[in-house]
C-alpha positions as protocol buffer text, in pm:
chain_id: "A"
residue {
  index: 1
  type: MET
  ca { x: -2778 y: -4061 z: -94 }
}
residue {
  index: 2
  type: ARG
  ca { x: -2608 y: -3952 z: 226 }
}
residue {
  index: 3
  type: ALA
  ca { x: -2332 y: -4207 z: 172 }
}
residue {
  index: 4
  type: LEU
  ca { x: -2276 y: -4079 z: -182 }
}
residue {
  index: 5
  type: ARG
  ca { x: -2254 y: -3718 z: -58 }
}
residue {
  index: 6
  type: SER
  ca { x: -2002 y: -3821 z: 208 }
}
residue {
  index: 7
  type: ALA
  ca { x: -1792 y: -4006 z: -49 }
}
residue {
  index: 8
  type: ILE
  ca { x: -1789 y: -3702 z: -279 }
}
residue {
  index: 9
  type: GLN
  ca { x: -1682 y: -3479 z: 12 }
}
residue {
  index: 10
  type: LEU
  ca { x: -1399 y: -3717 z: 99 }
}
residue {
  index: 11
  type: ILE
  ca { x: -1278 y: -3721 z: -263 }
}
residue {
  index: 12
  type: PHE
  ca { x: -1287 y: -3340 z: -271 }
}
residue {
  index: 13
  type: ILE
  ca { x: -1093 y: -3310 z: 56 }
}
residue {
  index: 14
  type: ALA
  ca { x: -838 y: -3566 z: -65 }
}
residue {
  index: 15
  type: ALA
  ca { x: -792 y: -3373 z: -390 }
}
residue {
  index: 16
  type: LEU
  ca { x: -732 y: -3048 z: -202 }
}
residue {
  index: 17
  type: PHE
  ca { x: -485 y: -3223 z: 27 }
}
residue {
  index: 18
  type: THR
  ca { x: -302 y: -3373 z: -270 }
}
residue {
  index: 19
  type: GLY
  ca { x: -267 y: -3035 z: -437 }
}
residue {
  index: 20
  type: CYS
  ca { x: -160 y: -2861 z: -119 }
}
residue {
  index: 21
  type: THR
  ca { x: 95 y: -3136 z: -47 }
}
residue {
  index: 22
  type: LEU
  ca { x: 255 y: -3104 z: -391 }
}
residue {
  index: 23
  type: GLU
  ca { x: 281 y: -2727 z: -360 }
}
residue {
  index: 24
  type: GLN
  ca { x: 435 y: -2755 z: -13 }
}
residue {
  index: 25
  type: ARG
  ca { x: 689 y: -3010 z: -138 }
}
residue {
  index: 26
  type: LEU
  ca { x: 793 y: -2769 z: -411 }
}
residue {
  index: 27
  type: ALA
  ca { x: 809 y: -2483 z: -160 }
}
residue {
  index: 28
  type: SER
  ca { x: 1030 y: -2695 z: 64 }
}
residue {
  index: 29
  type: SER
  ca { x: 1261 y: -2775 z: -228 }
}
residue {
  index: 30
  type: PHE
  ca { x: 1301 y: -2401 z: -299 }
}
residue {
  index: 31
  type: VAL
  ca { x: 1390 y: -2332 z: 64 }
}
residue {
  index: 32
  type: LYS
  ca { x: 1654 y: -2605 z: 46 }
}
residue {
  index: 33
  type: LEU
  ca { x: 1816 y: -2483 z: -278 }
}
residue {
  index: 34
  type: ASP
  ca { x: 2195 y: -2499 z: -264 }
}
residue {
  index: 35
  type: PRO
  ca { x: 2367 y: -2277 z: -358 }
}
residue {
  index: 36
  type: LYS
  ca { x: 2124 y: -2014 z: -236 }
}
residue {
  index: 37
  type: PRO
  ca { x: 1973 y: -1775 z: -493 }
}
residue {
  index: 38
  type: GLN
  ca { x: 2167 y: -1448 z: -520 }
}
residue {
  index: 39
  type: VAL
  ca { x: 2017 y: -1099 z: -515 }
}
residue {
  index: 40
  type: TYR
  ca { x: 2198 y: -788 z: -637 }
}
residue {
  index: 41
  type: LEU
  ca { x: 2032 y: -510 z: -437 }
}
residue {
  index: 42
  type: LEU
  ca { x: 2009 y: -150 z: -559 }
}
residue {
  index: 43
  type: GLU
  ca { x: 1904 y: 121 z: -314 }
}
residue {
  index: 44
  type: PRO
  ca { x: 1676 y: 417 z: -393 }
}
residue {
  index: 45
  type: ASP
  ca { x: 1847 y: 747 z: -476 }
}
residue {
  index: 46
  type: HIS
  ca { x: 1613 y: 957 z: -264 }
}
residue {
  index: 47
  type: ILE
  ca { x: 1272 y: 963 z: -98 }
}
residue {
  index: 48
  type: PHE
  ca { x: 966 y: 1118 z: -259 }
}
residue {
  index: 49
  type: LYS
  ca { x: 779 y: 1299 z: 20 }
}
residue {
  index: 50
  type: TYR
  ca { x: 418 y: 1417 z: 5 }
}
residue {
  index: 51
  type: ASN
  ca { x: 203 y: 1592 z: 262 }
}
residue {
  index: 52
  type: LEU
  ca { x: -156 y: 1496 z: 179 }
}
residue {
  index: 53
  type: LYS
  ca { x: -317 y: 1730 z: 436 }
}
residue {
  index: 54
  type: GLU
  ca { x: -455 y: 1968 z: 174 }
}
residue {
  index: 55
  type: PHE
  ca { x: -710 y: 2105 z: 421 }
}
residue {
  index: 56
  type: GLU
  ca { x: -422 y: 2289 z: 589 }
}
residue {
  index: 57
  type: LEU
  ca { x: -355 y: 2494 z: 275 }
}
residue {
  index: 58
  type: SER
  ca { x: -606 y: 2763 z: 185 }
}
residue {
  index: 59
  type: GLY
  ca { x: -692 y: 2775 z: -185 }
}
residue {
  index: 60
  type: SER
  ca { x: -507 y: 2453 z: -265 }
}
residue {
  index: 61
  type: ASP
  ca { x: -770 y: 2347 z: -518 }
}
residue {
  index: 62
  type: THR
  ca { x: -672 y: 2630 z: -753 }
}
residue {
  index: 63
  type: MET
  ca { x: -293 y: 2596 z: -719 }
}
residue {
  index: 64
  type: ASP
  ca { x: -45 y: 2449 z: -963 }
}
residue {
  index: 65
  type: GLN
  ca { x: 35 y: 2094 z: -844 }
}
residue {
  index: 66
  type: VAL
  ca { x: 410 y: 2158 z: -811 }
}
residue {
  index: 67
  type: VAL
  ca { x: 352 y: 2474 z: -605 }
}
residue {
  index: 68
  type: LYS
  ca { x: 91 y: 2300 z: -390 }
}
residue {
  index: 69
  type: ASP
  ca { x: 319 y: 2002 z: -319 }
}
residue {
  index: 70
  type: SER
  ca { x: 603 y: 2236 z: -223 }
}
residue {
  index: 71
  type: LEU
  ca { x: 390 y: 2445 z: 16 }
}
residue {
  index: 72
  type: LEU
  ca { x: 236 y: 2137 z: 174 }
}
residue {
  index: 73
  type: LEU
  ca { x: 579 y: 1984 z: 230 }
}
residue {
  index: 74
  type: GLU
  ca { x: 685 y: 2301 z: 412 }
}
residue {
  index: 75
  type: LYS
  ca { x: 387 y: 2258 z: 646 }
}
residue {
  index: 76
  type: SER
  ca { x: 463 y: 1891 z: 714 }
}
residue {
  index: 77
  type: LEU
  ca { x: 496 y: 1789 z: 1078 }
}
residue {
  index: 78
  type: PHE
  ca { x: 735 y: 1501 z: 1012 }
}
residue {
  index: 79
  type: LEU
  ca { x: 876 y: 1482 z: 659 }
}
residue {
  index: 80
  type: ASN
  ca { x: 1132 y: 1759 z: 717 }
}
residue {
  index: 81
  type: THR
  ca { x: 1264 y: 1621 z: 1045 }
}
residue {
  index: 82
  type: PHE
  ca { x: 1511 y: 1371 z: 899 }
}
residue {
  index: 83
  type: SER
  ca { x: 1753 y: 1333 z: 608 }
}
residue {
  index: 84
  type: ASP
  ca { x: 1674 y: 1096 z: 323 }
}
residue {
  index: 85
  type: SER
  ca { x: 2007 y: 919 z: 363 }
}
residue {
  index: 86
  type: VAL
  ca { x: 1936 y: 816 z: 724 }
}
residue {
  index: 87
  type: VAL
  ca { x: 1596 y: 664 z: 650 }
}
residue {
  index: 88
  type: ILE
  ca { x: 1722 y: 495 z: 332 }
}
residue {
  index: 89
  type: GLU
  ca { x: 2009 y: 347 z: 534 }
}
residue {
  index: 90
  type: ARG
  ca { x: 1760 y: 198 z: 783 }
}
residue {
  index: 91
  type: LEU
  ca { x: 1543 y: 68 z: 500 }
}
residue {
  index: 92
  type: MET
  ca { x: 1843 y: -100 z: 334 }
}
residue {
  index: 93
  type: ALA
  ca { x: 1965 y: -246 z: 662 }
}
residue {
  index: 94
  type: GLY
  ca { x: 1622 y: -403 z: 714 }
}
residue {
  index: 95
  type: MET
  ca { x: 1610 y: -531 z: 356 }
}
residue {
  index: 96
  type: ILE
  ca { x: 1953 y: -692 z: 376 }
}
residue {
  index: 97
  type: SER
  ca { x: 1878 y: -847 z: 715 }
}
residue {
  index: 98
  type: GLY
  ca { x: 1544 y: -984 z: 594 }
}
residue {
  index: 99
  type: LEU
  ca { x: 1685 y: -1126 z: 270 }
}
residue {
  index: 100
  type: LYS
  ca { x: 1970 y: -1300 z: 450 }
}
residue {
  index: 101
  type: ARG
  ca { x: 1741 y: -1432 z: 723 }
}
residue {
  index: 102
  type: SER
  ca { x: 1517 y: -1586 z: 457 }
}
residue {
  index: 103
  type: GLY
  ca { x: 1819 y: -1762 z: 307 }
}
residue {
  index: 104
  type: LEU
  ca { x: 1913 y: -1547 z: 8 }
}
residue {
  index: 105
  type: SER
  ca { x: 2270 y: -1442 z: -73 }
}
residue {
  index: 106
  type: VAL
  ca { x: 2291 y: -1062 z: -103 }
}
residue {
  index: 107
  type: ILE
  ca { x: 2535 y: -889 z: -337 }
}
residue {
  index: 108
  type: PRO
  ca { x: 2581 y: -525 z: -227 }
}
residue {
  index: 109
  type: GLU
  ca { x: 2545 y: -247 z: -484 }
}
residue {
  index: 110
  type: SER
  ca { x: 2912 y: -155 z: -448 }
}
residue {
  index: 111
  type: ASP
  ca { x: 3022 y: -506 z: -554 }
}
residue {
  index: 112
  type: VAL
  ca { x: 2923 y: -467 z: -920 }
}
residue {
  index: 113
  type: ASP
  ca { x: 3260 y: -603 z: -1043 }
}
residue {
  index: 114
  type: SER
  ca { x: 3198 y: -930 z: -860 }
}
residue {
  index: 115
  type: LEU
  ca { x: 2848 y: -945 z: -1008 }
}
residue {
  index: 116
  type: LEU
  ca { x: 2972 y: -902 z: -1365 }
}
residue {
  index: 117
  type: GLY
  ca { x: 3263 y: -1139 z: -1319 }
}
residue {
  index: 118
  type: GLN
  ca { x: 3081 y: -1440 z: -1177 }
}
residue {
  index: 119
  type: GLY
  ca { x: 2813 y: -1481 z: -1446 }
}
residue {
  index: 120
  type: GLY
  ca { x: 2513 y: -1695 z: -1364 }
}
residue {
  index: 121
  type: ASN
  ca { x: 2156 y: -1570 z: -1317 }
}
residue {
  index: 122
  type: PRO
  ca { x: 2137 y: -1364 z: -999 }
}
residue {
  index: 123
  type: PHE
  ca { x: 1822 y: -1166 z: -933 }
}
residue {
  index: 124
  type: ILE
  ca { x: 1851 y: -789 z: -977 }
}
residue {
  index: 125
  type: LEU
  ca { x: 1630 y: -611 z: -722 }
}
residue {
  index: 126
  type: ASN
  ca { x: 1614 y: -237 z: -777 }
}
residue {
  index: 127
  type: LEU
  ca { x: 1431 y: -40 z: -508 }
}
residue {
  index: 128
  type: ALA
  ca { x: 1319 y: 198 z: -779 }
}
residue {
  index: 129
  type: GLN
  ca { x: 1092 y: 432 z: -586 }
}
residue {
  index: 130
  type: PHE
  ca { x: 1042 y: 493 z: -214 }
}
residue {
  index: 131
  type: THR
  ca { x: 773 y: 739 z: -107 }
}
residue {
  index: 132
  type: LEU
  ca { x: 644 y: 870 z: 225 }
}
residue {
  index: 133
  type: GLU
  ca { x: 298 y: 1026 z: 251 }
}
residue {
  index: 134
  type: GLU
  ca { x: 183 y: 1220 z: 556 }
}
residue {
  index: 135
  type: TYR
  ca { x: -193 y: 1224 z: 614 }
}
residue {
  index: 136
  type: ILE
  ca { x: -470 y: 1206 z: 873 }
}
residue {
  index: 137
  type: HIS
  ca { x: -590 y: 859 z: 970 }
}
residue {
  index: 138
  type: PRO
  ca { x: -927 y: 800 z: 1142 }
}
residue {
  index: 139
  type: TYR
  ca { x: -877 y: 597 z: 1459 }
}
residue {
  index: 140
  type: ARG
  ca { x: -1122 y: 318 z: 1537 }
}
residue {
  index: 141
  type: SER
  ca { x: -1127 y: 32 z: 1783 }
}
residue {
  index: 142
  type: GLU
  ca { x: -1377 y: -194 z: 1953 }
}
residue {
  index: 143
  type: GLU
  ca { x: -1392 y: -287 z: 2321 }
}
residue {
  index: 144
  type: GLU
  ca { x: -1613 y: -547 z: 2486 }
}
residue {
  index: 145
  type: VAL
  ca { x: -1778 y: -428 z: 2810 }
}
residue {
  index: 146
  type: TYR
  ca { x: -2028 y: -650 z: 2989 }
}
residue {
  index: 147
  type: ASP
  ca { x: -2092 y: -849 z: 2669 }
}
residue {
  index: 148
  type: GLU
  ca { x: -2154 y: -524 z: 2478 }
}
residue {
  index: 149
  type: ILE
  ca { x: -1929 y: -405 z: 2195 }
}
residue {
  index: 150
  type: ILE
  ca { x: -1830 y: -40 z: 2240 }
}
residue {
  index: 151
  type: VAL
  ca { x: -1701 y: 132 z: 1926 }
}
residue {
  index: 152
  type: ILE
  ca { x: -1437 y: 400 z: 1981 }
}
residue {
  index: 153
  type: ASP
  ca { x: -1406 y: 634 z: 1686 }
}
residue {
  index: 154
  type: GLY
  ca { x: -1422 y: 1000 z: 1588 }
}
residue {
  index: 155
  type: ILE
  ca { x: -1052 y: 1052 z: 1668 }
}
residue {
  index: 156
  type: ASP
  ca { x: -809 y: 1165 z: 1397 }
}
residue {
  index: 157
  type: VAL
  ca { x: -439 y: 1082 z: 1427 }
}
residue {
  index: 158
  type: ASN
  ca { x: -133 y: 1156 z: 1217 }
}
residue {
  index: 159
  type: ALA
  ca { x: -3 y: 880 z: 992 }
}
residue {
  index: 160
  type: ILE
  ca { x: 272 y: 820 z: 736 }
}
residue {
  index: 161
  type: ASN
  ca { x: 239 y: 578 z: 445 }
}
residue {
  index: 162
  type: PHE
  ca { x: 558 y: 394 z: 346 }
}
residue {
  index: 163
  type: ASN
  ca { x: 537 y: 289 z: -21 }
}
residue {
  index: 164
  type: LEU
  ca { x: 800 y: 90 z: -209 }
}
residue {
  index: 165
  type: TRP
  ca { x: 816 y: -2 z: -578 }
}
residue {
  index: 166
  type: MET
  ca { x: 1069 y: -277 z: -658 }
}
residue {
  index: 167
  type: GLU
  ca { x: 1188 y: -362 z: -1008 }
}
residue {
  index: 168
  type: LEU
  ca { x: 1286 y: -728 z: -1043 }
}
residue {
  index: 169
  type: GLY
  ca { x: 1504 y: -866 z: -1320 }
}
residue {
  index: 170
  type: ILE
  ca { x: 1729 y: -1166 z: -1378 }
}
residue {
  index: 171
  type: MET
  ca { x: 2082 y: -1122 z: -1508 }
}
residue {
  index: 172
  type: ASN
  ca { x: 2165 y: -1303 z: -1835 }
}
residue {
  index: 173
  type: SER
  ca { x: 1797 y: -1379 z: -1886 }
}
residue {
  index: 174
  type: GLU
  ca { x: 1535 y: -1278 z: -2141 }
}
residue {
  index: 175
  type: MET
  ca { x: 1271 y: -1242 z: -1869 }
}
residue {
  index: 176
  type: LYS
  ca { x: 1103 y: -902 z: -1881 }
}
residue {
  index: 177
  type: ASN
  ca { x: 1149 y: -695 z: -1566 }
}
residue {
  index: 178
  type: ARG
  ca { x: 860 y: -703 z: -1320 }
}
residue {
  index: 179
  type: VAL
  ca { x: 742 y: -433 z: -1081 }
}
residue {
  index: 180
  type: LEU
  ca { x: 644 y: -530 z: -727 }
}
residue {
  index: 181
  type: PHE
  ca { x: 480 y: -302 z: -470 }
}
residue {
  index: 182
  type: TYR
  ca { x: 444 y: -300 z: -93 }
}
residue {
  index: 183
  type: SER
  ca { x: 288 y: -45 z: 142 }
}
residue {
  index: 184
  type: ASP
  ca { x: 241 y: -7 z: 517 }
}
residue {
  index: 185
  type: PHE
  ca { x: 176 y: 281 z: 755 }
}
residue {
  index: 186
  type: LEU
  ca { x: 296 y: 427 z: 1083 }
}
residue {
  index: 187
  type: MET
  ca { x: 61 y: 635 z: 1300 }
}
residue {
  index: 188
  type: ASP
  ca { x: 35 y: 816 z: 1632 }
}
residue {
  index: 189
  type: LYS
  ca { x: -17 y: 590 z: 1931 }
}
residue {
  index: 190
  type: ILE
  ca { x: -332 y: 626 z: 2139 }
}
residue {
  index: 191
  type: SER
  ca { x: -343 y: 517 z: 2502 }
}
residue {
  index: 192
  type: GLY
  ca { x: -675 y: 531 z: 2682 }
}
residue {
  index: 193
  type: THR
  ca { x: -936 y: 369 z: 2900 }
}
residue {
  index: 194
  type: LEU
  ca { x: -1313 y: 339 z: 2887 }
}
residue {
  index: 195
  type: LYS
  ca { x: -1498 y: 488 z: 3181 }
}
residue {
  index: 196
  type: GLN
  ca { x: -1862 y: 460 z: 3275 }
}
residue {
  index: 197
  type: ASN
  ca { x: -2063 y: 732 z: 3448 }
}
residue {
  index: 198
  type: LEU
  ca { x: -2226 y: 560 z: 3745 }
}
residue {
  index: 199
  type: MET
  ca { x: -2522 y: 800 z: 3739 }
}
residue {
  index: 200
  type: THR
  ca { x: -2608 y: 790 z: 3369 }
}
residue {
  index: 201
  type: GLY
  ca { x: -2440 y: 468 z: 3260 }
}
residue {
  index: 202
  type: LYS
  ca { x: -2284 y: 654 z: 2966 }
}
residue {
  index: 203
  type: MET
  ca { x: -1944 y: 535 z: 2849 }
}
residue {
  index: 204
  type: SER
  ca { x: -1658 y: 774 z: 2770 }
}
residue {
  index: 205
  type: PHE
  ca { x: -1304 y: 720 z: 2641 }
}
residue {
  index: 206
  type: ASP
  ca { x: -1024 y: 908 z: 2815 }
}
residue {
  index: 207
  type: TYR
  ca { x: -711 y: 902 z: 2605 }
}
residue {
  index: 208
  type: SER
  ca { x: -376 y: 1060 z: 2527 }
}
residue {
  index: 209
  type: ILE
  ca { x: -189 y: 1069 z: 2195 }
}
residue {
  index: 210
  type: ASP
  ca { x: 181 y: 997 z: 2160 }
}
residue {
  index: 211
  type: THR
  ca { x: 283 y: 1168 z: 1835 }
}
residue {
  index: 212
  type: ILE
  ca { x: 512 y: 1017 z: 1573 }
}
residue {
  index: 213
  type: SER
  ca { x: 878 y: 1096 z: 1635 }
}
residue {
  index: 214
  type: THR
  ca { x: 1186 y: 1091 z: 1412 }
}
residue {
  index: 215
  type: GLY
  ca { x: 1306 y: 786 z: 1604 }
}
residue {
  index: 216
  type: TRP
  ca { x: 983 y: 602 z: 1524 }
}
residue {
  index: 217
  type: ILE
  ca { x: 1025 y: 681 z: 1154 }
}
residue {
  index: 218
  type: LYS
  ca { x: 1377 y: 536 z: 1151 }
}
residue {
  index: 219
  type: GLU
  ca { x: 1267 y: 225 z: 1343 }
}
residue {
  index: 220
  type: PHE
  ca { x: 969 y: 173 z: 1115 }
}
residue {
  index: 221
  type: ALA
  ca { x: 1189 y: 210 z: 804 }
}
residue {
  index: 222
  type: TYR
  ca { x: 1398 y: -84 z: 927 }
}
residue {
  index: 223
  type: LYS
  ca { x: 1089 y: -294 z: 1005 }
}
residue {
  index: 224
  type: PHE
  ca { x: 938 y: -201 z: 669 }
}
residue {
  index: 225
  type: GLY
  ca { x: 1258 y: -320 z: 501 }
}
residue {
  index: 226
  type: THR
  ca { x: 1257 y: -657 z: 678 }
}
residue {
  index: 227
  type: ILE
  ca { x: 893 y: -724 z: 590 }
}
residue {
  index: 228
  type: SER
  ca { x: 947 y: -616 z: 228 }
}
residue {
  index: 229
  type: ALA
  ca { x: 1240 y: -858 z: 208 }
}
residue {
  index: 230
  type: SER
  ca { x: 1037 y: -1142 z: 358 }
}
residue {
  index: 231
  type: TYR
  ca { x: 752 y: -1084 z: 114 }
}
residue {
  index: 232
  type: PHE
  ca { x: 999 y: -1067 z: -174 }
}
residue {
  index: 233
  type: TYR
  ca { x: 1133 y: -1409 z: -76 }
}
residue {
  index: 234
  type: ASP
  ca { x: 774 y: -1538 z: -68 }
}
residue {
  index: 235
  type: TYR
  ca { x: 723 y: -1400 z: -418 }
}
residue {
  index: 236
  type: LEU
  ca { x: 1025 y: -1593 z: -547 }
}
residue {
  index: 237
  type: LEU
  ca { x: 910 y: -1905 z: -366 }
}
residue {
  index: 238
  type: ASN
  ca { x: 560 y: -1894 z: -516 }
}
residue {
  index: 239
  type: GLU
  ca { x: 697 y: -1819 z: -864 }
}
residue {
  index: 240
  type: TYR
  ca { x: 918 y: -2127 z: -829 }
}
residue {
  index: 241
  type: ILE
  ca { x: 616 y: -2337 z: -733 }
}
residue {
  index: 242
  type: GLY
  ca { x: 425 y: -2211 z: -1036 }
}
residue {
  index: 243
  type: GLU
  ca { x: 713 y: -2291 z: -1271 }
}
residue {
  index: 244
  type: LYS
  ca { x: 747 y: -2647 z: -1138 }
}
residue {
  index: 245
  type: LEU
  ca { x: 379 y: -2740 z: -1132 }
}
residue {
  index: 246
  type: PRO
  ca { x: 253 y: -2944 z: -1428 }
}
residue {
  index: 247
  type: ASP
  ca { x: 73 y: -2755 z: -1704 }
}
residue {
  index: 248
  type: ASN
  ca { x: -249 y: -2947 z: -1637 }
}
residue {
  index: 249
  type: TYR
  ca { x: -243 y: -2885 z: -1260 }
}
residue {
  index: 250
  type: PRO
  ca { x: -613 y: -2916 z: -1165 }
}
residue {
  index: 251
  type: TYR
  ca { x: -623 y: -2749 z: -822 }
}
residue {
  index: 252
  type: GLU
  ca { x: -661 y: -2390 z: -709 }
}
residue {
  index: 253
  type: ARG
  ca { x: -324 y: -2248 z: -610 }
}
residue {
  index: 254
  type: TYR
  ca { x: -234 y: -2139 z: -259 }
}
residue {
  index: 255
  type: TYR
  ca { x: 9 y: -1857 z: -185 }
}
residue {
  index: 256
  type: TYR
  ca { x: 276 y: -1955 z: 69 }
}
residue {
  index: 257
  type: HIS
  ca { x: 482 y: -1773 z: 329 }
}
residue {
  index: 258
  type: PHE
  ca { x: 812 y: -1899 z: 464 }
}
residue {
  index: 259
  type: ASP
  ca { x: 884 y: -1831 z: 831 }
}
residue {
  index: 260
  type: PRO
  ca { x: 1265 y: -1865 z: 864 }
}
residue {
  index: 261
  type: GLU
  ca { x: 1262 y: -1853 z: 1244 }
}
residue {
  index: 262
  type: ARG
  ca { x: 1030 y: -2153 z: 1284 }
}
residue {
  index: 263
  type: ARG
  ca { x: 1119 y: -2310 z: 947 }
}
residue {
  index: 264
  type: LEU
  ca { x: 750 y: -2329 z: 858 }
}
residue {
  index: 265
  type: ILE
  ca { x: 573 y: -2292 z: 523 }
}
residue {
  index: 266
  type: TYR
  ca { x: 203 y: -2208 z: 529 }
}
residue {
  index: 267
  type: PRO
  ca { x: -65 y: -2035 z: 315 }
}
residue {
  index: 268
  type: VAL
  ca { x: -141 y: -1664 z: 358 }
}
residue {
  index: 269
  type: ASP
  ca { x: -401 y: -1430 z: 212 }
}
residue {
  index: 270
  type: GLU
  ca { x: -357 y: -1129 z: -15 }
}
residue {
  index: 271
  type: SER
  ca { x: -286 y: -890 z: 273 }
}
residue {
  index: 272
  type: GLU
  ca { x: 48 y: -1063 z: 340 }
}
residue {
  index: 273
  type: ARG
  ca { x: 224 y: -1045 z: 6 }
}
residue {
  index: 274
  type: LEU
  ca { x: 370 y: -810 z: -251 }
}
residue {
  index: 275
  type: THR
  ca { x: 149 y: -679 z: -529 }
}
residue {
  index: 276
  type: GLU
  ca { x: 275 y: -737 z: -881 }
}
residue {
  index: 277
  type: ILE
  ca { x: 191 y: -437 z: -1099 }
}
residue {
  index: 278
  type: LYS
  ca { x: 79 y: -550 z: -1441 }
}
residue {
  index: 279
  type: GLU
  ca { x: 116 y: -327 z: -1746 }
}
């Protein structure tokens, strides 16, 4: 009985390995495509900004939404400290850098004549909506002290959500446009140390808060762009795998990430990918 169970386990492991190997071969073939896939990149017109700290506005629950949004934006600590054009420029610089690093050929928005003249099936990636949301984020961390886990919480910090909706189409194709979404956040930095009272044994956390600056927002916009670009490449890669797999493929699919620096392809979970918004 034990021998039979072991044999079944070996067959199962071999099947998983076979499926994974086929998917990785297809992923590798996508990475090696020549000529490289082209992407015509369209930048957002402006940034939608929202201050979600409604507790700062007395009587907000009875206000018209447009009035409330306007008053809250006036009270924002960060969203009025920069121009849209500067942050969009950093976002686009990060996107272009990330797309090129992954191996895609980028057609700038200004080169529309070249796009129309060359034909083919380049991808059209429209950064349709870019939003920033200011809010309060509860800070929490865990520290191990003498084999005991100390939870540090009860501290509120400022944070900004970066949200990006991308509309994907293919030129000269009947494929319906798809909407992809990615989000990440920037928050105040906390520096601190745990201290123990020698008399009572009670632990305390002494800390200072370094508040978000305009420079941080610009730097994060660039980083956000590079990660969005990397995840977009992964989306194309995994779509390619799905298109090339046989219709009767019997194994559960993995989702792969391509690391262009190390030239590695490996599975990732749902936290490291774009979300496709279904209608």
